[in-house]
Short mmCIF file of C-alpha atoms in Angstrom, two decimals:
data_model
loop_
_atom_site.label_atom_id
_atom_site.label_comp_id
_atom_site.label_asym_id
_atom_site.label_seq_id
_atom_site.Cartn_x
_atom_site.Cartn_y
_atom_site.Cartn_z
CA MET N 1 -35.90 61.35 7.01
CA ASN N 2 -38.35 58.95 8.62
CA HIS N 3 -39.10 58.57 12.31
CA CYS N 4 -36.74 55.61 12.92
CA GLU N 5 -33.78 57.34 11.30
CA PHE N 6 -34.42 60.50 13.29
CA GLU N 7 -34.43 58.53 16.57
CA GLU N 8 -31.16 56.78 15.61
CA VAL N 9 -29.43 60.13 14.88
CA THR N 10 -30.73 61.55 18.13
CA ARG N 11 -29.43 58.53 20.08
CA HIS N 12 -26.03 58.85 18.43
CA ILE N 13 -25.77 62.57 19.32
CA ASN N 14 -26.81 61.89 22.92
CA ASP N 15 -24.13 59.17 23.19
CA LYS N 16 -21.48 61.59 21.95
CA ILE N 17 -22.63 64.24 24.45
CA SER N 18 -22.43 61.65 27.27
CA VAL N 19 -18.88 60.72 26.25
CA ILE N 20 -17.82 64.38 26.22
CA LYS N 21 -19.34 64.97 29.66
CA ARG N 22 -17.52 61.90 31.01
CA LEU N 23 -14.21 63.13 29.56
CA LEU N 24 -14.73 66.53 31.18
CA GLU N 25 -15.45 64.86 34.51
CA LEU N 26 -12.30 62.73 34.18
CA ARG N 27 -10.31 65.83 33.28
CA ALA N 28 -11.48 67.50 36.43
CA VAL N 29 -10.69 64.36 38.45
CA ALA N 30 -7.19 64.22 36.95
CA LYS N 31 -6.43 67.66 38.42
CA ASP N 32 -7.14 66.32 41.90
CA PRO N 33 -3.84 64.88 43.32
CA ASP N 34 -5.71 62.41 45.53
CA LYS N 35 -7.73 60.91 42.65
CA ARG N 36 -4.92 61.05 40.07
CA GLY N 37 -3.23 57.97 41.61
CA THR N 38 -6.46 56.02 41.23
CA LEU N 39 -6.66 56.92 37.54
CA ILE N 40 -3.06 55.81 37.00
CA LYS N 41 -3.86 52.43 38.57
CA VAL N 42 -6.93 52.12 36.34
CA GLU N 43 -4.72 52.91 33.32
CA GLN N 44 -2.25 50.20 34.35
CA GLU N 45 -5.05 47.66 34.73
CA VAL N 46 -6.44 48.58 31.30
CA ASN N 47 -2.99 48.21 29.72
CA ALA N 48 -2.56 44.80 31.39
CA ILE N 49 -5.95 43.72 30.06
CA ASN N 50 -5.02 44.93 26.56
CA GLU N 51 -1.76 42.96 26.69
CA LEU N 52 -3.64 39.87 27.86
CA LEU N 53 -6.10 40.28 24.99
CA ASP N 54 -3.21 40.59 22.51
CA ARG N 55 -1.69 37.35 23.83
CA PHE N 56 -5.07 35.66 23.63
CA GLU N 57 -5.49 36.86 20.03
CA ARG N 58 -2.05 35.47 19.07
CA HIS N 59 -2.89 32.14 20.72
CA VAL N 60 -6.18 31.97 18.81
CA GLY N 61 -4.27 32.62 15.57
CA GLN N 62 -1.82 29.81 16.36
CA GLN N 63 -4.67 27.42 17.10
CA ARG N 64 -6.36 28.44 13.84
CA ASP N 65 -3.17 27.66 11.91
CA LEU N 66 -2.83 24.34 13.76
CA LEU N 67 -6.43 23.44 12.92
CA LYS N 68 -5.79 24.17 9.24
CA HIS N 69 -2.67 21.98 9.33
CA LEU N 70 -4.63 19.14 10.96
CA LYS N 71 -7.33 19.41 8.29
CA ASP N 72 -4.65 19.19 5.59
CA LEU N 73 -3.25 16.08 7.30
CA GLU N 74 -6.73 14.58 7.48
CA GLU N 75 -7.20 15.06 3.73
CA PHE N 76 -3.74 13.57 3.13
CA PHE N 77 -4.54 10.47 5.21
CA GLN N 78 -7.93 10.12 3.52
CA LEU N 79 -6.18 10.02 0.14
CA ASP N 80 -3.77 7.39 1.50
CA GLU N 81 -6.72 5.38 2.79
CA GLN N 82 -8.44 5.57 -0.60
CA ASP N 83 -5.22 4.43 -2.31
CA ALA N 84 -4.92 1.54 0.14
CA HIS N 85 -8.52 0.44 -0.50
CA HIS N 86 -7.92 0.72 -4.25
CA LEU N 87 -4.81 -1.48 -3.98
CA LYS N 88 -6.68 -3.99 -1.83
CA ASN N 89 -9.64 -4.20 -4.22
CA ASN N 90 -7.52 -4.27 -7.40
CA THR N 91 -4.71 -6.65 -6.45
CA PRO N 92 -4.09 -9.02 -9.38
CA LEU N 93 -5.25 -12.56 -8.69
CA HIS N 94 -1.80 -13.96 -9.43
CA MET N 95 -0.10 -11.66 -6.92
CA PRO N 96 1.28 -13.74 -4.00
CA ARG N 97 -0.24 -12.94 -0.63
CA LYS N 98 1.07 -13.43 2.89
CA GLY N 99 1.64 -17.09 3.63
CA GLN N 100 1.13 -18.11 -0.02
CA GLN N 101 3.47 -19.09 -2.79
CA ALA N 102 4.96 -16.27 -4.81
CA ALA N 103 5.28 -16.15 -8.56
CA PRO N 104 7.64 -18.75 -10.02
CA GLN N 105 11.19 -17.60 -10.62
CA GLU N 106 13.70 -18.56 -13.30
CA GLY N 107 14.35 -22.24 -13.79
CA GLY N 108 10.85 -23.16 -12.60
CA GLN N 109 11.70 -22.65 -8.97
CA VAL N 110 9.03 -21.11 -6.75
CA ALA N 111 9.84 -18.30 -4.31
CA VAL N 112 8.03 -18.66 -1.01
CA GLN N 113 7.33 -15.71 1.24
CA SER N 114 8.72 -16.35 4.72
CA ARG N 115 10.02 -14.53 7.73
CA GLN N 116 13.29 -15.31 9.38
CA THR N 117 13.10 -16.04 13.08
CA ASP N 118 15.64 -16.65 15.75
CA ALA N 119 14.11 -20.03 16.60
CA PRO N 120 15.94 -23.04 15.18
CA GLN N 121 14.37 -24.39 12.02
CA LYS N 122 13.05 -27.92 11.94
CA PRO N 123 14.42 -30.12 9.20
CA GLY N 124 12.00 -30.08 6.29
CA PRO N 125 11.01 -32.93 3.99
CA PRO N 126 13.66 -34.21 1.61
CA LYS N 127 14.04 -32.18 -1.56
CA LYS N 128 12.42 -33.50 -4.71
CA ASN N 129 14.49 -34.89 -7.49
CA PRO N 130 15.27 -31.99 -9.89
CA ARG N 131 14.22 -34.25 -12.75
CA ASN N 132 10.67 -34.28 -11.33
CA GLN N 133 10.40 -30.53 -10.91
CA ILE N 134 7.82 -28.98 -13.22
CA LYS N 135 8.62 -25.70 -14.86
CA GLU N 136 6.08 -22.90 -14.69
CA MET N 137 5.71 -19.79 -16.82
CA GLU N 138 6.48 -16.51 -15.08
CA PHE N 139 3.64 -14.01 -14.88
CA ILE N 140 3.74 -10.95 -17.13
CA THR N 141 4.92 -7.73 -15.48
CA VAL N 142 3.28 -4.37 -16.07
CA PRO N 143 6.23 -3.00 -18.12
CA GLU N 144 6.16 -6.14 -20.28
CA PHE N 145 2.41 -5.76 -20.81
CA ASP N 146 2.86 -2.11 -21.78
CA SER N 147 5.53 -3.12 -24.32
CA ILE N 148 3.05 -5.26 -26.29
CA PRO N 149 1.98 -3.46 -29.49
CA PRO N 150 -1.62 -2.18 -29.37
CA TYR N 151 -2.58 -4.06 -32.55
CA MET N 152 -1.54 -7.31 -30.85
CA LYS N 153 -3.00 -6.46 -27.44
CA GLY N 154 -6.46 -5.43 -28.63
CA ARG N 155 -8.90 -5.34 -25.71
CA VAL N 156 -7.08 -7.93 -23.63
CA THR N 157 -6.36 -6.63 -20.12
CA TYR N 158 -3.34 -7.25 -17.92
CA ASP N 159 -5.33 -9.55 -15.59
CA GLN N 160 -6.77 -11.54 -18.49
CA LEU N 161 -3.31 -12.18 -19.93
CA ASN N 162 -1.98 -13.38 -16.59
CA ALA N 163 -5.09 -15.55 -16.18
CA ALA N 164 -4.00 -17.23 -19.43
CA VAL N 165 -0.53 -17.71 -17.90
CA GLN N 166 -2.14 -19.39 -14.89
CA SER N 167 -4.17 -21.69 -17.17
CA ILE N 168 -1.01 -22.68 -19.05
CA ASN N 169 0.78 -23.44 -15.76
CA THR N 170 -2.18 -25.55 -14.67
CA THR N 171 -2.01 -27.49 -17.93
CA VAL N 172 1.76 -28.00 -17.76
CA THR N 173 1.55 -29.20 -14.14
CA ALA N 174 -1.24 -31.68 -14.91
CA LYS N 175 0.56 -33.05 -17.96
CA TYR N 176 3.97 -33.57 -16.40
CA LYS N 177 2.58 -35.03 -13.18
CA ILE N 178 1.36 -37.86 -15.38
CA LEU N 179 4.66 -38.11 -17.26
CA HIS N 180 6.67 -38.24 -14.00
CA GLN N 181 4.70 -41.17 -12.60
CA PRO N 182 5.65 -44.79 -13.29
CA ILE N 183 3.51 -46.25 -16.05
CA LYS N 184 2.53 -49.22 -13.90
CA SER N 185 0.90 -46.89 -11.34
CA LEU N 186 -1.37 -45.22 -13.95
CA ASN N 187 -4.92 -46.19 -14.79
CA ASN N 188 -6.04 -46.80 -18.34
CA VAL N 189 -7.02 -43.16 -19.01
CA SER N 190 -3.74 -41.80 -17.67
CA ARG N 191 -1.79 -44.44 -19.60
CA ALA N 192 -3.44 -43.31 -22.82
CA LEU N 193 -2.54 -39.70 -22.02
CA HIS N 194 1.02 -40.72 -21.16
CA GLN N 195 1.38 -42.43 -24.54
CA ARG N 196 -0.07 -39.42 -26.35
CA PHE N 197 2.37 -37.10 -24.63
CA LYS N 198 5.27 -39.32 -25.63
CA ASP N 199 4.09 -39.50 -29.23
CA GLN N 200 4.02 -35.69 -29.44
CA GLU N 201 7.66 -35.33 -28.37
CA THR N 202 10.28 -34.55 -31.01
CA LYS N 203 13.98 -33.88 -31.03
CA ASP N 204 13.15 -30.14 -30.71
CA THR N 205 11.18 -30.71 -27.51
CA LYS N 206 13.75 -32.93 -25.79
CA GLY N 207 14.37 -31.67 -22.26
CA GLN N 208 11.72 -28.95 -22.69
CA PHE N 209 8.29 -28.44 -21.14
CA PHE N 210 5.59 -28.05 -23.76
CA ILE N 211 1.85 -28.39 -24.25
CA VAL N 212 -0.52 -28.50 -27.21
CA GLU N 213 -3.99 -27.07 -27.78
CA GLN N 214 -5.65 -30.33 -26.82
CA ASP N 215 -3.90 -30.25 -23.43
CA ILE N 216 -5.25 -26.75 -22.75
CA ARG N 217 -8.79 -27.83 -23.60
CA GLU N 218 -8.63 -30.93 -21.42
CA PHE N 219 -6.72 -29.73 -18.34
CA ALA N 220 -7.61 -26.00 -18.20
CA GLN N 221 -11.15 -26.43 -19.54
CA LEU N 222 -10.63 -23.57 -21.99
CA LYS N 223 -11.59 -23.02 -25.61
CA VAL N 224 -8.55 -22.31 -27.75
CA ASP N 225 -10.36 -19.70 -29.82
CA LYS N 226 -9.07 -16.69 -31.76
CA ARG N 227 -8.89 -14.60 -28.58
CA PHE N 228 -6.81 -17.19 -26.69
CA VAL N 229 -4.51 -17.68 -29.70
CA GLY N 230 -3.98 -13.91 -29.65
CA MET N 231 -2.91 -14.14 -26.00
CA LEU N 232 -0.50 -16.93 -26.91
CA ASN N 233 1.03 -14.59 -29.48
CA MET N 234 1.41 -11.93 -26.80
CA LEU N 235 3.17 -14.44 -24.53
CA ARG N 236 5.45 -15.33 -27.40
CA HIS N 237 6.17 -11.61 -27.88
CA CYS N 238 7.09 -11.42 -24.16
CA GLN N 239 9.41 -14.43 -24.63
CA ARG N 240 7.42 -16.72 -22.37
CA LEU N 241 6.99 -19.44 -24.99
CA ARG N 242 7.88 -20.43 -28.52
CA GLU N 243 6.14 -22.59 -31.08
CA VAL N 244 7.34 -25.76 -32.77
CA ARG N 245 5.17 -27.20 -35.53
CA GLY N 246 5.28 -30.66 -36.95
CA GLY N 247 2.99 -33.57 -37.74
CA GLY N 248 -0.04 -31.28 -37.84
CA VAL N 249 0.47 -30.32 -34.18
CA THR N 250 1.60 -26.97 -32.77
CA ARG N 251 3.69 -27.36 -29.63
CA PHE N 252 3.96 -24.43 -27.19
CA ILE N 253 7.32 -24.70 -25.43
CA LEU N 254 7.92 -22.78 -22.19
CA VAL N 255 10.97 -20.55 -22.47
#
């Protein structure tokens, strides 16, 4: 045993001796009737302090549990915040936003996002002639995209396919704006286009909205390559269009 250990054992023994001496003194004091009342009061105060410490310990435990719950809530809200940022940064380009037009509905009609108010509505502009309304292709939904066979889908993404839908709608709108105008109001270039559109019509396209590859190249500024033709096949699989061939021209009719 080294010197430090010997001193520690000696100090421990001396502390025990001091405690025993104090207990003997208190035992002698307890036999004195005058001092016994004082000891009882001290005992009551010690018990009150112990009870207060127990209450404090329970309160600390409750606060510890509450802190853990708040940390769990913080993690939960952080996950929600991350999901919200992910949705904000990955919203498809064709998704309608507040104050913008929504995706076209059946029959070529366009749903517009609006809020109903109690204020009286002002009369809007007169409705267009239904004959002049231009049909638009509906965007592909996620379930429809998932239903496309992998061999047909290849590496085309959901956003790329809907970008093709937007290009087709742009082409259809540009074409039929020319067809719906009086011929006398058109310039020479538009008149030539108008005549070409009329020449491409057949009995199968009567009353239908259709475009051809040349229209896509001119109005959407796109190359109708193998990749784009593959996307047209996917749209045909999703029943967004059908093909009519004749006279060396393939017509893509909106369904």
